[in-house]
GROMACS .gro file of C-alpha atoms in nm:
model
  208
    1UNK     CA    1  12.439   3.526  18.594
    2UNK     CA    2  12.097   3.537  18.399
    3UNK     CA    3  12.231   3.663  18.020
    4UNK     CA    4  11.940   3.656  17.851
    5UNK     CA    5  11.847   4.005  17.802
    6UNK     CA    6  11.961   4.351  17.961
    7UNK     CA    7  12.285   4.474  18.149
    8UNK     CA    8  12.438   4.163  18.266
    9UNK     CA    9  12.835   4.262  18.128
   10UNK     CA   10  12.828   4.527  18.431
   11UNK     CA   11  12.727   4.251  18.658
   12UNK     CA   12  13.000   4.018  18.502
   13UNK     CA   13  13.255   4.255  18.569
   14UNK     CA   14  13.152   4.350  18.874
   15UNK     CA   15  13.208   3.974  19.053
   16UNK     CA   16  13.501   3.951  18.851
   17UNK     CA   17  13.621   4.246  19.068
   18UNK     CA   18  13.554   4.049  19.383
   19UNK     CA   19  13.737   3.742  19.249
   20UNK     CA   20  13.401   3.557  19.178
   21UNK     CA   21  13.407   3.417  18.807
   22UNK     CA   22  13.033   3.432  18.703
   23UNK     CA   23  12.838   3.119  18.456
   24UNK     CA   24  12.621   3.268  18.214
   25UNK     CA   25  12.283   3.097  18.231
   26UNK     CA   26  12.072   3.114  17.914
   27UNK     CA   27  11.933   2.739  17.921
   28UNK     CA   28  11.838   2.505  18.214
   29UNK     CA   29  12.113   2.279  18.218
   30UNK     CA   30  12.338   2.627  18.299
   31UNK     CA   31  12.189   2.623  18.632
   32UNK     CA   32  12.348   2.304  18.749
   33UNK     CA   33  12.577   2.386  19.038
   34UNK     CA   34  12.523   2.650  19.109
   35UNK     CA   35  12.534   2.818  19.409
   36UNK     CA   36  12.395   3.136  19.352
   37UNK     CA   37  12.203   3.354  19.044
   38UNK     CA   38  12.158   3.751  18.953
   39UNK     CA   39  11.888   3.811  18.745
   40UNK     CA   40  11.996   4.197  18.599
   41UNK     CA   41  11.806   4.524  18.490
   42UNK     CA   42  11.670   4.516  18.151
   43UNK     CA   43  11.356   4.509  18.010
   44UNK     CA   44  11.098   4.270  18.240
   45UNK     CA   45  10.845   4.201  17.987
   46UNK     CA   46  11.161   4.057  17.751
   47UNK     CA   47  11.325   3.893  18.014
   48UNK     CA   48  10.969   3.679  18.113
   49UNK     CA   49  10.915   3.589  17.751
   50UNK     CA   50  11.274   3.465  17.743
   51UNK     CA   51  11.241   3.306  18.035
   52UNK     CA   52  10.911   3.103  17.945
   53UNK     CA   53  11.061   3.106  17.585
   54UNK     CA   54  11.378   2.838  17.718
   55UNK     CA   55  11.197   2.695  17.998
   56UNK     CA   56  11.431   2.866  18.261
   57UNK     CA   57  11.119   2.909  18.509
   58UNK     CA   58  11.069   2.606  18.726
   59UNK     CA   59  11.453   2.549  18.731
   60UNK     CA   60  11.516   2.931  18.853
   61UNK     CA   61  11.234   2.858  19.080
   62UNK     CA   62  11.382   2.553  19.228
   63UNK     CA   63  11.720   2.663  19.249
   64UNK     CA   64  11.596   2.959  19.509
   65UNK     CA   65  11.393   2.705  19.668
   66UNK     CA   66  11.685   2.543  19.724
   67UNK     CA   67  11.830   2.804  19.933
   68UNK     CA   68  12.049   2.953  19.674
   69UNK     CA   69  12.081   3.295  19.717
   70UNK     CA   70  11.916   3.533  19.427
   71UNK     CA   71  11.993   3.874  19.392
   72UNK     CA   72  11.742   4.122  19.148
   73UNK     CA   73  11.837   4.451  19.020
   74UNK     CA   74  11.614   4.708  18.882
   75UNK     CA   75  11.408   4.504  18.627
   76UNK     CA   76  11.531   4.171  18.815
   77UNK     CA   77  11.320   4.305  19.141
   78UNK     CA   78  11.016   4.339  18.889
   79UNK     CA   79  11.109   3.979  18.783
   80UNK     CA   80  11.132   3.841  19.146
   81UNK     CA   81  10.821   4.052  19.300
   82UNK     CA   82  10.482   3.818  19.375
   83UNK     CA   83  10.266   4.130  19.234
   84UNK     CA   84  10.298   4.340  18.986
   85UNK     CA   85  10.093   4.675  18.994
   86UNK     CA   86   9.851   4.684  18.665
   87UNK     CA   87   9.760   4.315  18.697
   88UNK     CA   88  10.042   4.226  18.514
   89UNK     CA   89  10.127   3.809  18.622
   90UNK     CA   90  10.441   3.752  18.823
   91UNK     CA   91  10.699   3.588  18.649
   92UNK     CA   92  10.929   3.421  18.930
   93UNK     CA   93  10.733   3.537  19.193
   94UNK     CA   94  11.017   3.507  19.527
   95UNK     CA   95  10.950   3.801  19.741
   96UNK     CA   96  10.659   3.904  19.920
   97UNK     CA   97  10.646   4.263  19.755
   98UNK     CA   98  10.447   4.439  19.520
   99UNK     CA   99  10.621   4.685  19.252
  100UNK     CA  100  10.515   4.976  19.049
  101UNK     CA  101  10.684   4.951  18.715
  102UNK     CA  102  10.895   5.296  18.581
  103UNK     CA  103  10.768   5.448  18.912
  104UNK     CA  104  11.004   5.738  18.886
  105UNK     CA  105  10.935   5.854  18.554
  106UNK     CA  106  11.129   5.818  18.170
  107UNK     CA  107  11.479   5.790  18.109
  108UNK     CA  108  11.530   6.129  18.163
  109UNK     CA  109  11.464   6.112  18.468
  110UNK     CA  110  11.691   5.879  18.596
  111UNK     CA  111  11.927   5.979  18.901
  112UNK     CA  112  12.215   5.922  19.203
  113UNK     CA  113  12.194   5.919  19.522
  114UNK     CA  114  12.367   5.786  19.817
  115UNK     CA  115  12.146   5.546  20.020
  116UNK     CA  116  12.218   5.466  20.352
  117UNK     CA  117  12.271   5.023  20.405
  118UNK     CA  118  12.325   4.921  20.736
  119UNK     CA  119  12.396   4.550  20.673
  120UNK     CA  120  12.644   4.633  20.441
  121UNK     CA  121  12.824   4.911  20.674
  122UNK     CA  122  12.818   5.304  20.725
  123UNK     CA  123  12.968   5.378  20.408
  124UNK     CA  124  12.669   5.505  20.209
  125UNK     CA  125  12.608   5.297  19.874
  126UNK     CA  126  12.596   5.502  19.567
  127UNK     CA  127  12.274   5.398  19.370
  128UNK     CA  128  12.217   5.482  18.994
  129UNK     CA  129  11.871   5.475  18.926
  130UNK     CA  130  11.707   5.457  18.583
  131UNK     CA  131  11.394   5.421  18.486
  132UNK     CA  132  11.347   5.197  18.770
  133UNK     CA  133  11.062   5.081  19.010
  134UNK     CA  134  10.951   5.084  19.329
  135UNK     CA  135  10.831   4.839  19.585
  136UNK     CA  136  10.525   4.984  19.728
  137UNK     CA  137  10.382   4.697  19.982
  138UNK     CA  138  10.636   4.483  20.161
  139UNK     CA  139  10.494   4.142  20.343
  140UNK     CA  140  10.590   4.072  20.704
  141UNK     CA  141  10.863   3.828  20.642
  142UNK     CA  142  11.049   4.088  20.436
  143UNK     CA  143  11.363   4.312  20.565
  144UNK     CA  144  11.354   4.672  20.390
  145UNK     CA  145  11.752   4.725  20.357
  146UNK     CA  146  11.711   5.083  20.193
  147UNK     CA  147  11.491   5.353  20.155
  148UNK     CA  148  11.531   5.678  20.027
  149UNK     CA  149  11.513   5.970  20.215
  150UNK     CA  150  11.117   6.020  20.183
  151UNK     CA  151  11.061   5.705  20.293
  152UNK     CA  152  11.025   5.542  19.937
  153UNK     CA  153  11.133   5.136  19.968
  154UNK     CA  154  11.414   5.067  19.694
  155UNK     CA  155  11.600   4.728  19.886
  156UNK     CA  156  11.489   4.454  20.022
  157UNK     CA  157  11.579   4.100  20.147
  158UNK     CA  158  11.355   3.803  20.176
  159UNK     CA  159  11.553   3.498  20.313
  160UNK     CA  160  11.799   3.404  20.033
  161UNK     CA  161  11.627   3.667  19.778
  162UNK     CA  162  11.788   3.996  19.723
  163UNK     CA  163  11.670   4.281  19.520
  164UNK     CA  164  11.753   4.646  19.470
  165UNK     CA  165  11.556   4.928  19.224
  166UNK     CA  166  11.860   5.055  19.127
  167UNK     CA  167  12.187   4.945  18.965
  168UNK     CA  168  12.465   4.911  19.223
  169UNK     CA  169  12.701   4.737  18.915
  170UNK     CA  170  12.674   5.111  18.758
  171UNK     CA  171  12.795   5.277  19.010
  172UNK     CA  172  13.132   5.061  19.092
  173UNK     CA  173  12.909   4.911  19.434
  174UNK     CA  174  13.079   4.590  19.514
  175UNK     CA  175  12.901   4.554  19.858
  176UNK     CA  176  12.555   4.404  19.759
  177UNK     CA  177  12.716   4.087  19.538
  178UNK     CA  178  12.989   4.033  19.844
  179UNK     CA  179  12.673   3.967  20.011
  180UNK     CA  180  12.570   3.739  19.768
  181UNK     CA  181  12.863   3.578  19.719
  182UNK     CA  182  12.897   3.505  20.138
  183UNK     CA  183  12.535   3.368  20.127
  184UNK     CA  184  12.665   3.175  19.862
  185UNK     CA  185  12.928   3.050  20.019
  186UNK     CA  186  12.709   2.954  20.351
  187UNK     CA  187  12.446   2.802  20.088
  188UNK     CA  188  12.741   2.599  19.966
  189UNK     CA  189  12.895   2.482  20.287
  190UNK     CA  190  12.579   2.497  20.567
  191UNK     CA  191  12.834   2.388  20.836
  192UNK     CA  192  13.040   2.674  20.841
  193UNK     CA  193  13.022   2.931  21.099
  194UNK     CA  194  12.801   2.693  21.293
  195UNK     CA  195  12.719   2.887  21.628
  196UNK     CA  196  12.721   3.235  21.469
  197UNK     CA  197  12.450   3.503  21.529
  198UNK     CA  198  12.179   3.484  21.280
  199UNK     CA  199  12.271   3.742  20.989
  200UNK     CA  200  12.056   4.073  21.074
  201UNK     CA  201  11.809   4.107  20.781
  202UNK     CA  202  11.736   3.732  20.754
  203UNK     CA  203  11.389   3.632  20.890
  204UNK     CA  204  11.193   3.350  20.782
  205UNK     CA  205  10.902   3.376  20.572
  206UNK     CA  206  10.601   3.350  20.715
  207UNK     CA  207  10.304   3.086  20.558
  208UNK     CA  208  10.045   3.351  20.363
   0.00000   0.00000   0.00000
């Protein structure tokens, strides 16, 4: 769990729900072992300058590279997305997306809604957006796991990277970090389940 900046606490409790006891990672040596990482909402432009500030970068960059699983949410997808609309430089640039920073206004107007998931079942997913962004260009290698109801894309998977533009931790939405924590698991132990159908959102990246 990145707890550097921003609403981690809600994450915390959140895999403490699911019996998954989180590591706080503020330096590099936090990211030894292990086997998975959220980066939370927040504020992006804080969470890059702590990020350069404690040399977390290449270490976050090689964990995913790895193949441990990463999930993003809300400022974390900023965080995680290759482009950033504005010009603004990528900071752990993971997913083949671009984002649009505050793309649905101030904090006023923030919202719920209930977003249809199909990977994680047909119970809808409750989704508490605020002041969050939007991915506006996916790459081919990337699975859109939720859009809203005009079309808009708000989740995505990229291989082992997750990321969401809302907050599924506010909302009491365990589904997206059980996720995690399976890939996790199969990051962990690659033997397991040998001979099962591929997962349905994963798709290999293709060279750009």
């Amino acid at each position: 769990m990145l707890a550097l900046q921003g609403a981690f606490a809600e994450h915390v409790s959140t895999l403490r729900s699911i019996g998954v006891e989180p590591v706080p990672v503020r330096l590099p040596g936090h990211l030894a072992n292990l086997d998975a990482l959220i980066i939370p909402g927040g504020e992006s432009t804080t969470m890059r300058r702590l990020i350069e500030r404690w040399g977390l970068r290449e270490p976050i960059l090689d964990l995913a590279r790895s193949g441990a699983p990463l999930l993003g949410t809300c400022a974390g997808m900023i965080v995680l997305a290759d482009e950033i609309m504005g010009g603004e430089s990528p900071v752990l640039p993971l997913l083949d997306v671009t984002v649009e920073r505050n793309a649905f206004g101030r904090q006023l107007d923030s919202f719920e809604t209930d977003l249809e998931v199909p990977v994680l079942g047909t119970q809808p997913v409750h989704a508490v957006f605020i002041r969050a962004p939007l991915i506006v260009r996916v790459g081919p290698g990337v699975d859109v796991m939720a859009s809203l109801e005009d079309g808009r894309i708000v989740a995505v998977r990229e291989r082992n990277v997750l990321a969401t533009a809302f907050h599924p931790e506010l909302a009491g939405e365990t589904r997206f970090h059980r996720l995690l924590a399976t890939m996790a698991s199969e990051h962990a132990d690659p033997g397991e389940g040998v001979g099962r159908r591929p997962h349905p959102t994963r798709r290999e990246r293709q060279d750009r």
